[in-house]
mmCIF file with all atom_site columns, C-alpha atoms in Angstrom:
data_model
loop_
_atom_site.group_PDB
_atom_site.id
_atom_site.type_symbol
_atom_site.label_atom_id
_atom_site.label_alt_id
_atom_site.label_comp_id
_atom_site.label_asym_id
_atom_site.label_entity_id
_atom_site.label_seq_id
_atom_site.pdbx_PDB_ins_code
_atom_site.Cartn_x
_atom_site.Cartn_y
_atom_site.Cartn_z
_atom_site.occupancy
_atom_site.B_iso_or_equiv
_atom_site.pdbx_formal_charge
_atom_site.auth_seq_id
_atom_site.auth_comp_id
_atom_site.auth_asym_id
_atom_site.auth_atom_id
_atom_site.pdbx_PDB_model_num
ATOM 1   C CA . MET V 1 1   ? -3.824  7.072   -23.567 1.00 61.00 ? 1   MET V CA 1
ATOM 2   C CA . GLU V 1 2   ? -4.881  6.152   -20.309 1.00 81.00 ? 2   GLU V CA 1
ATOM 3   C CA . THR V 1 3   ? -3.615  6.985   -16.888 1.00 83.00 ? 3   THR V CA 1
ATOM 4   C CA . THR V 1 4   ? -2.538  3.917   -15.996 1.00 83.00 ? 4   THR V CA 1
ATOM 5   C CA . GLU V 1 5   ? -0.852  2.977   -19.403 1.00 86.00 ? 5   GLU V CA 1
ATOM 6   C CA . ILE V 1 6   ? 1.063   6.394   -19.129 1.00 89.00 ? 6   ILE V CA 1
ATOM 7   C CA . ALA V 1 7   ? 1.981   5.066   -15.246 1.00 91.00 ? 7   ALA V CA 1
ATOM 8   C CA . ARG V 1 8   ? 2.710   1.908   -16.709 1.00 89.00 ? 8   ARG V CA 1
ATOM 9   C CA . GLU V 1 9   ? 5.127   3.325   -19.402 1.00 91.00 ? 9   GLU V CA 1
ATOM 10  C CA . VAL V 1 10  ? 6.851   5.446   -16.704 1.00 93.00 ? 10  VAL V CA 1
ATOM 11  C CA . LEU V 1 11  ? 7.903   2.818   -14.335 1.00 93.00 ? 11  LEU V CA 1
ATOM 12  C CA . ASP V 1 12  ? 8.945   0.596   -16.618 1.00 90.00 ? 12  ASP V CA 1
ATOM 13  C CA . THR V 1 13  ? 10.897  3.548   -18.122 1.00 91.00 ? 13  THR V CA 1
ATOM 14  C CA . MET V 1 14  ? 12.211  4.430   -14.685 1.00 92.00 ? 14  MET V CA 1
ATOM 15  C CA . LEU V 1 15  ? 12.949  0.660   -14.261 1.00 90.00 ? 15  LEU V CA 1
ATOM 16  C CA . GLY V 1 16  ? 15.266  0.551   -17.170 1.00 88.00 ? 16  GLY V CA 1
ATOM 17  C CA . TYR V 1 17  ? 17.045  3.407   -16.016 1.00 89.00 ? 17  TYR V CA 1
ATOM 18  C CA . LEU V 1 18  ? 17.826  1.777   -12.486 1.00 84.00 ? 18  LEU V CA 1
ATOM 19  C CA . GLY V 1 19  ? 19.080  -1.209  -14.178 1.00 83.00 ? 19  GLY V CA 1
ATOM 20  C CA . PHE V 1 20  ? 15.952  -3.625  -13.341 1.00 78.00 ? 20  PHE V CA 1
ATOM 21  C CA . VAL V 1 21  ? 14.140  -5.660  -16.229 1.00 69.00 ? 21  VAL V CA 1
ATOM 22  C CA . ALA V 1 22  ? 10.499  -6.855  -14.348 1.00 62.00 ? 22  ALA V CA 1
ATOM 23  C CA . LYS V 1 23  ? 9.984   -10.403 -15.281 1.00 58.00 ? 23  LYS V CA 1
ATOM 24  C CA . GLY V 1 24  ? 7.383   -11.093 -17.722 1.00 47.00 ? 24  GLY V CA 1
ATOM 25  C CA . GLU V 1 25  ? 5.663   -7.214  -17.421 1.00 59.00 ? 25  GLU V CA 1
ATOM 26  C CA . ILE V 1 26  ? 4.234   -4.880  -15.413 1.00 72.00 ? 26  ILE V CA 1
ATOM 27  C CA . ASP V 1 27  ? 0.291   -5.883  -14.183 1.00 68.00 ? 27  ASP V CA 1
ATOM 28  C CA . LEU V 1 28  ? -2.492  -3.872  -14.148 1.00 67.00 ? 28  LEU V CA 1
ATOM 29  C CA . SER V 1 29  ? -4.317  -4.789  -10.940 1.00 64.00 ? 29  SER V CA 1
ATOM 30  C CA . ARG V 1 30  ? -8.347  -5.423  -10.596 1.00 62.00 ? 30  ARG V CA 1
ATOM 31  C CA . ASP V 1 31  ? -8.534  -1.612  -9.785  1.00 63.00 ? 31  ASP V CA 1
ATOM 32  C CA . GLU V 1 32  ? -6.941  -0.092  -12.320 1.00 65.00 ? 32  GLU V CA 1
ATOM 33  C CA . THR V 1 33  ? -4.781  2.147   -10.470 1.00 83.00 ? 33  THR V CA 1
ATOM 34  C CA . SER V 1 34  ? -2.274  -0.670  -9.249  1.00 87.00 ? 34  SER V CA 1
ATOM 35  C CA . LEU V 1 35  ? 0.908   -1.522  -11.282 1.00 90.00 ? 35  LEU V CA 1
ATOM 36  C CA . GLN V 1 36  ? 2.377   -4.840  -9.956  1.00 90.00 ? 36  GLN V CA 1
ATOM 37  C CA . VAL V 1 37  ? 6.235   -5.440  -10.876 1.00 89.00 ? 37  VAL V CA 1
ATOM 38  C CA . LEU V 1 38  ? 6.959   -9.166  -10.780 1.00 86.00 ? 38  LEU V CA 1
ATOM 39  C CA . THR V 1 39  ? 10.701  -10.037 -10.766 1.00 84.00 ? 39  THR V CA 1
ATOM 40  C CA . GLY V 1 40  ? 13.093  -12.380 -9.318  1.00 80.00 ? 40  GLY V CA 1
ATOM 41  C CA . GLU V 1 41  ? 15.036  -9.754  -6.785  1.00 82.00 ? 41  GLU V CA 1
ATOM 42  C CA . PRO V 1 42  ? 12.315  -7.642  -5.123  1.00 89.00 ? 42  PRO V CA 1
ATOM 43  C CA . GLU V 1 43  ? 14.651  -6.716  -2.239  1.00 91.00 ? 43  GLU V CA 1
ATOM 44  C CA . PRO V 1 44  ? 16.218  -3.911  -4.038  1.00 91.00 ? 44  PRO V CA 1
ATOM 45  C CA . LEU V 1 45  ? 13.167  -2.377  -5.105  1.00 92.00 ? 45  LEU V CA 1
ATOM 46  C CA . ILE V 1 46  ? 11.213  -2.392  -2.112  1.00 93.00 ? 46  ILE V CA 1
ATOM 47  C CA . GLY V 1 47  ? 14.121  -1.359  0.242   1.00 92.00 ? 47  GLY V CA 1
ATOM 48  C CA . HIS V 1 48  ? 14.846  -2.334  4.056   1.00 89.00 ? 48  HIS V CA 1
ATOM 49  C CA . ARG V 1 49  ? 11.051  -1.489  5.497   1.00 85.00 ? 49  ARG V CA 1
ATOM 50  C CA . GLY V 1 50  ? 9.655   -0.447  1.887   1.00 89.00 ? 50  GLY V CA 1
ATOM 51  C CA . GLU V 1 51  ? 10.902  3.230   1.417   1.00 92.00 ? 51  GLU V CA 1
ATOM 52  C CA . ARG V 1 52  ? 12.330  2.561   -1.681  1.00 93.00 ? 52  ARG V CA 1
ATOM 53  C CA . LEU V 1 53  ? 8.911   1.223   -3.292  1.00 93.00 ? 53  LEU V CA 1
ATOM 54  C CA . ASP V 1 54  ? 7.257   4.166   -1.531  1.00 93.00 ? 54  ASP V CA 1
ATOM 55  C CA . ASP V 1 55  ? 9.591   6.696   -3.310  1.00 94.00 ? 55  ASP V CA 1
ATOM 56  C CA . ILE V 1 56  ? 9.068   4.822   -6.871  1.00 94.00 ? 56  ILE V CA 1
ATOM 57  C CA . GLN V 1 57  ? 5.469   5.181   -6.143  1.00 94.00 ? 57  GLN V CA 1
ATOM 58  C CA . TYR V 1 58  ? 6.176   8.518   -5.122  1.00 96.00 ? 58  TYR V CA 1
ATOM 59  C CA . LEU V 1 59  ? 7.763   9.820   -8.131  1.00 96.00 ? 59  LEU V CA 1
ATOM 60  C CA . VAL V 1 60  ? 5.235   7.952   -10.742 1.00 95.00 ? 60  VAL V CA 1
ATOM 61  C CA . ASN V 1 61  ? 2.700   9.570   -9.135  1.00 95.00 ? 61  ASN V CA 1
ATOM 62  C CA . ARG V 1 62  ? 4.692   12.700  -9.633  1.00 96.00 ? 62  ARG V CA 1
ATOM 63  C CA . ILE V 1 63  ? 5.065   12.633  -13.211 1.00 95.00 ? 63  ILE V CA 1
ATOM 64  C CA . VAL V 1 64  ? 1.640   11.257  -14.191 1.00 94.00 ? 64  VAL V CA 1
ATOM 65  C CA . GLN V 1 65  ? 0.061   14.126  -12.098 1.00 94.00 ? 65  GLN V CA 1
ATOM 66  C CA . THR V 1 66  ? 2.822   16.549  -14.149 1.00 93.00 ? 66  THR V CA 1
ATOM 67  C CA . GLN V 1 67  ? 1.237   14.879  -17.778 1.00 89.00 ? 67  GLN V CA 1
ATOM 68  C CA . HIS V 1 68  ? -2.458  14.142  -16.514 1.00 89.00 ? 68  HIS V CA 1
ATOM 69  C CA . ARG V 1 69  ? -3.760  16.858  -13.807 1.00 89.00 ? 69  ARG V CA 1
ATOM 70  C CA . GLY V 1 70  ? -6.270  15.166  -11.395 1.00 88.00 ? 70  GLY V CA 1
ATOM 71  C CA . ALA V 1 71  ? -5.199  11.889  -12.318 1.00 88.00 ? 71  ALA V CA 1
ATOM 72  C CA . PRO V 1 72  ? -5.644  9.184   -9.747  1.00 89.00 ? 72  PRO V CA 1
ATOM 73  C CA . ARG V 1 73  ? -3.059  7.900   -7.734  1.00 90.00 ? 73  ARG V CA 1
ATOM 74  C CA . ILE V 1 74  ? -1.369  4.889   -8.441  1.00 91.00 ? 74  ILE V CA 1
ATOM 75  C CA . ARG V 1 75  ? -0.347  2.425   -6.349  1.00 91.00 ? 75  ARG V CA 1
ATOM 76  C CA . VAL V 1 76  ? 2.944   0.505   -7.273  1.00 93.00 ? 76  VAL V CA 1
ATOM 77  C CA . ASP V 1 77  ? 3.794   -2.937  -5.537  1.00 92.00 ? 77  ASP V CA 1
ATOM 78  C CA . VAL V 1 78  ? 6.556   -5.484  -6.186  1.00 92.00 ? 78  VAL V CA 1
ATOM 79  C CA . ASP V 1 79  ? 5.674   -9.032  -6.026  1.00 91.00 ? 79  ASP V CA 1
ATOM 80  C CA . HIS V 1 80  ? 2.691   -7.825  -3.815  1.00 92.00 ? 80  HIS V CA 1
ATOM 81  C CA . HIS V 1 81  ? 5.082   -6.617  -1.243  1.00 94.00 ? 81  HIS V CA 1
ATOM 82  C CA . ARG V 1 82  ? 2.183   -4.112  -0.337  1.00 92.00 ? 82  ARG V CA 1
ATOM 83  C CA . GLU V 1 83  ? -0.648  -6.500  -0.468  1.00 91.00 ? 83  GLU V CA 1
ATOM 84  C CA . ILE V 1 84  ? 1.174   -9.258  1.983   1.00 94.00 ? 84  ILE V CA 1
ATOM 85  C CA . GLN V 1 85  ? 2.025   -6.474  4.599   1.00 93.00 ? 85  GLN V CA 1
ATOM 86  C CA . GLU V 1 86  ? -1.823  -5.147  4.718   1.00 93.00 ? 86  GLU V CA 1
ATOM 87  C CA . GLN V 1 87  ? -2.868  -8.549  5.167   1.00 95.00 ? 87  GLN V CA 1
ATOM 88  C CA . ASN V 1 88  ? -0.672  -9.344  8.153   1.00 95.00 ? 88  ASN V CA 1
ATOM 89  C CA . LEU V 1 89  ? -1.620  -5.807  9.230   1.00 95.00 ? 89  LEU V CA 1
ATOM 90  C CA . ILE V 1 90  ? -4.905  -6.766  9.062   1.00 95.00 ? 90  ILE V CA 1
ATOM 91  C CA . GLU V 1 91  ? -4.305  -10.156 10.777  1.00 96.00 ? 91  GLU V CA 1
ATOM 92  C CA . GLU V 1 92  ? -2.418  -8.393  13.480  1.00 95.00 ? 92  GLU V CA 1
ATOM 93  C CA . ALA V 1 93  ? -5.073  -5.895  14.199  1.00 94.00 ? 93  ALA V CA 1
ATOM 94  C CA . GLU V 1 94  ? -7.852  -8.693  13.987  1.00 93.00 ? 94  GLU V CA 1
ATOM 95  C CA . HIS V 1 95  ? -5.754  -10.880 17.204  1.00 94.00 ? 95  HIS V CA 1
ATOM 96  C CA . LEU V 1 96  ? -5.781  -7.785  19.284  1.00 92.00 ? 96  LEU V CA 1
ATOM 97  C CA . VAL V 1 97  ? -9.471  -7.049  18.719  1.00 91.00 ? 97  VAL V CA 1
ATOM 98  C CA . GLU V 1 98  ? -9.489  -10.701 19.808  1.00 92.00 ? 98  GLU V CA 1
ATOM 99  C CA . ARG V 1 99  ? -8.289  -9.628  22.837  1.00 92.00 ? 99  ARG V CA 1
ATOM 100 C CA . VAL V 1 100 ? -10.211 -6.675  23.422  1.00 89.00 ? 100 VAL V CA 1
ATOM 101 C CA . VAL V 1 101 ? -13.358 -7.993  22.921  1.00 89.00 ? 101 VAL V CA 1
ATOM 102 C CA . HIS V 1 102 ? -12.391 -10.868 25.419  1.00 91.00 ? 102 HIS V CA 1
ATOM 103 C CA . SER V 1 103 ? -10.792 -9.048  28.373  1.00 92.00 ? 103 SER V CA 1
ATOM 104 C CA . GLY V 1 104 ? -13.102 -5.447  27.633  1.00 88.00 ? 104 GLY V CA 1
ATOM 105 C CA . GLU V 1 105 ? -10.184 -3.395  28.093  1.00 89.00 ? 105 GLU V CA 1
ATOM 106 C CA . ALA V 1 106 ? -8.629  -0.965  25.545  1.00 87.00 ? 106 ALA V CA 1
ATOM 107 C CA . ALA V 1 107 ? -5.427  -2.102  23.733  1.00 88.00 ? 107 ALA V CA 1
ATOM 108 C CA . LYS V 1 108 ? -3.332  -0.055  21.378  1.00 89.00 ? 108 LYS V CA 1
ATOM 109 C CA . MET V 1 109 ? -1.479  -0.753  17.917  1.00 90.00 ? 109 MET V CA 1
ATOM 110 C CA . PRO V 1 110 ? 1.746   0.407   17.203  1.00 90.00 ? 110 PRO V CA 1
ATOM 111 C CA . PRO V 1 111 ? 2.157   3.524   15.233  1.00 90.00 ? 111 PRO V CA 1
ATOM 112 C CA . LEU V 1 112 ? 1.039   3.595   11.894  1.00 89.00 ? 112 LEU V CA 1
ATOM 113 C CA . ASN V 1 113 ? 1.328   5.513   8.824   1.00 86.00 ? 113 ASN V CA 1
ATOM 114 C CA . SER V 1 114 ? -1.809  7.117   7.615   1.00 85.00 ? 114 SER V CA 1
ATOM 115 C CA . TYR V 1 115 ? -2.784  5.062   4.737   1.00 86.00 ? 115 TYR V CA 1
ATOM 116 C CA . HIS V 1 116 ? -2.456  2.094   7.046   1.00 90.00 ? 116 HIS V CA 1
ATOM 117 C CA . ARG V 1 117 ? -4.478  3.937   10.005  1.00 90.00 ? 117 ARG V CA 1
ATOM 118 C CA . ARG V 1 118 ? -7.074  4.114   7.347   1.00 91.00 ? 118 ARG V CA 1
ATOM 119 C CA . LEU V 1 119 ? -7.156  0.561   6.549   1.00 92.00 ? 119 LEU V CA 1
ATOM 120 C CA . ILE V 1 120 ? -7.437  -0.662  9.817   1.00 93.00 ? 120 ILE V CA 1
ATOM 121 C CA . HIS V 1 121 ? -10.255 2.022   10.735  1.00 91.00 ? 121 HIS V CA 1
ATOM 122 C CA . ASN V 1 122 ? -12.145 0.908   6.987   1.00 91.00 ? 122 ASN V CA 1
ATOM 123 C CA . HIS V 1 123 ? -11.519 -2.949  8.237   1.00 91.00 ? 123 HIS V CA 1
ATOM 124 C CA . PHE V 1 124 ? -13.168 -2.248  11.257  1.00 90.00 ? 124 PHE V CA 1
ATOM 125 C CA . ALA V 1 125 ? -15.929 0.245   10.831  1.00 90.00 ? 125 ALA V CA 1
ATOM 126 C CA . GLN V 1 126 ? -19.027 -2.214  10.942  1.00 88.00 ? 126 GLN V CA 1
ATOM 127 C CA . HIS V 1 127 ? -17.424 -3.998  13.965  1.00 85.00 ? 127 HIS V CA 1
ATOM 128 C CA . ARG V 1 128 ? -20.458 -4.366  16.358  1.00 84.00 ? 128 ARG V CA 1
ATOM 129 C CA . GLN V 1 129 ? -18.039 -5.018  19.608  1.00 83.00 ? 129 GLN V CA 1
ATOM 130 C CA . ILE V 1 130 ? -15.494 -2.317  19.390  1.00 81.00 ? 130 ILE V CA 1
ATOM 131 C CA . LYS V 1 131 ? -14.730 1.376   18.368  1.00 84.00 ? 131 LYS V CA 1
ATOM 132 C CA . THR V 1 132 ? -10.889 2.271   16.405  1.00 86.00 ? 132 THR V CA 1
ATOM 133 C CA . TRP V 1 133 ? -9.855  5.822   16.967  1.00 83.00 ? 133 TRP V CA 1
ATOM 134 C CA . SER V 1 134 ? -6.405  7.279   16.165  1.00 83.00 ? 134 SER V CA 1
ATOM 135 C CA . PRO V 1 135 ? -4.652  9.857   19.161  1.00 77.00 ? 135 PRO V CA 1
ATOM 136 C CA . SER V 1 136 ? -5.636  12.783  16.824  1.00 67.00 ? 136 SER V CA 1
ATOM 137 C CA . ASP V 1 137 ? -8.897  11.562  16.669  1.00 56.00 ? 137 ASP V CA 1
ATOM 138 C CA . SER V 1 138 ? -9.628  11.686  20.155  1.00 51.00 ? 138 SER V CA 1
ATOM 139 C CA . ALA V 1 139 ? -8.076  15.494  20.728  1.00 45.00 ? 139 ALA V CA 1
#
């Protein structure tokens, strides 16, 4: 059985124990390492700032890693919450870049977790007019 199939079963079982039923199914994404839960009530699964979704993802990965050492990391999303969050973050960064290019002055984004910092660095890696760095990079 493939790692993503095991992760799908683990997630489905976990959601069942928590009393949630995914509307239709848990979909595999194009990259085969993401699971998308489609539900009519995403808020209880996402939590206030996504912390519950992070916890669910962490548990799914721990269980899968226990069964298959070296398995790829599985990303869990609910009603495209993470996709929308990442798209909004990139749009915010692009607006900031426009200001930087126009003014020529450096600017800061609010503190980001390591995943989001990497997302921003990678998004602007080929940009010719700006350079991104994290505070720990400049030390």
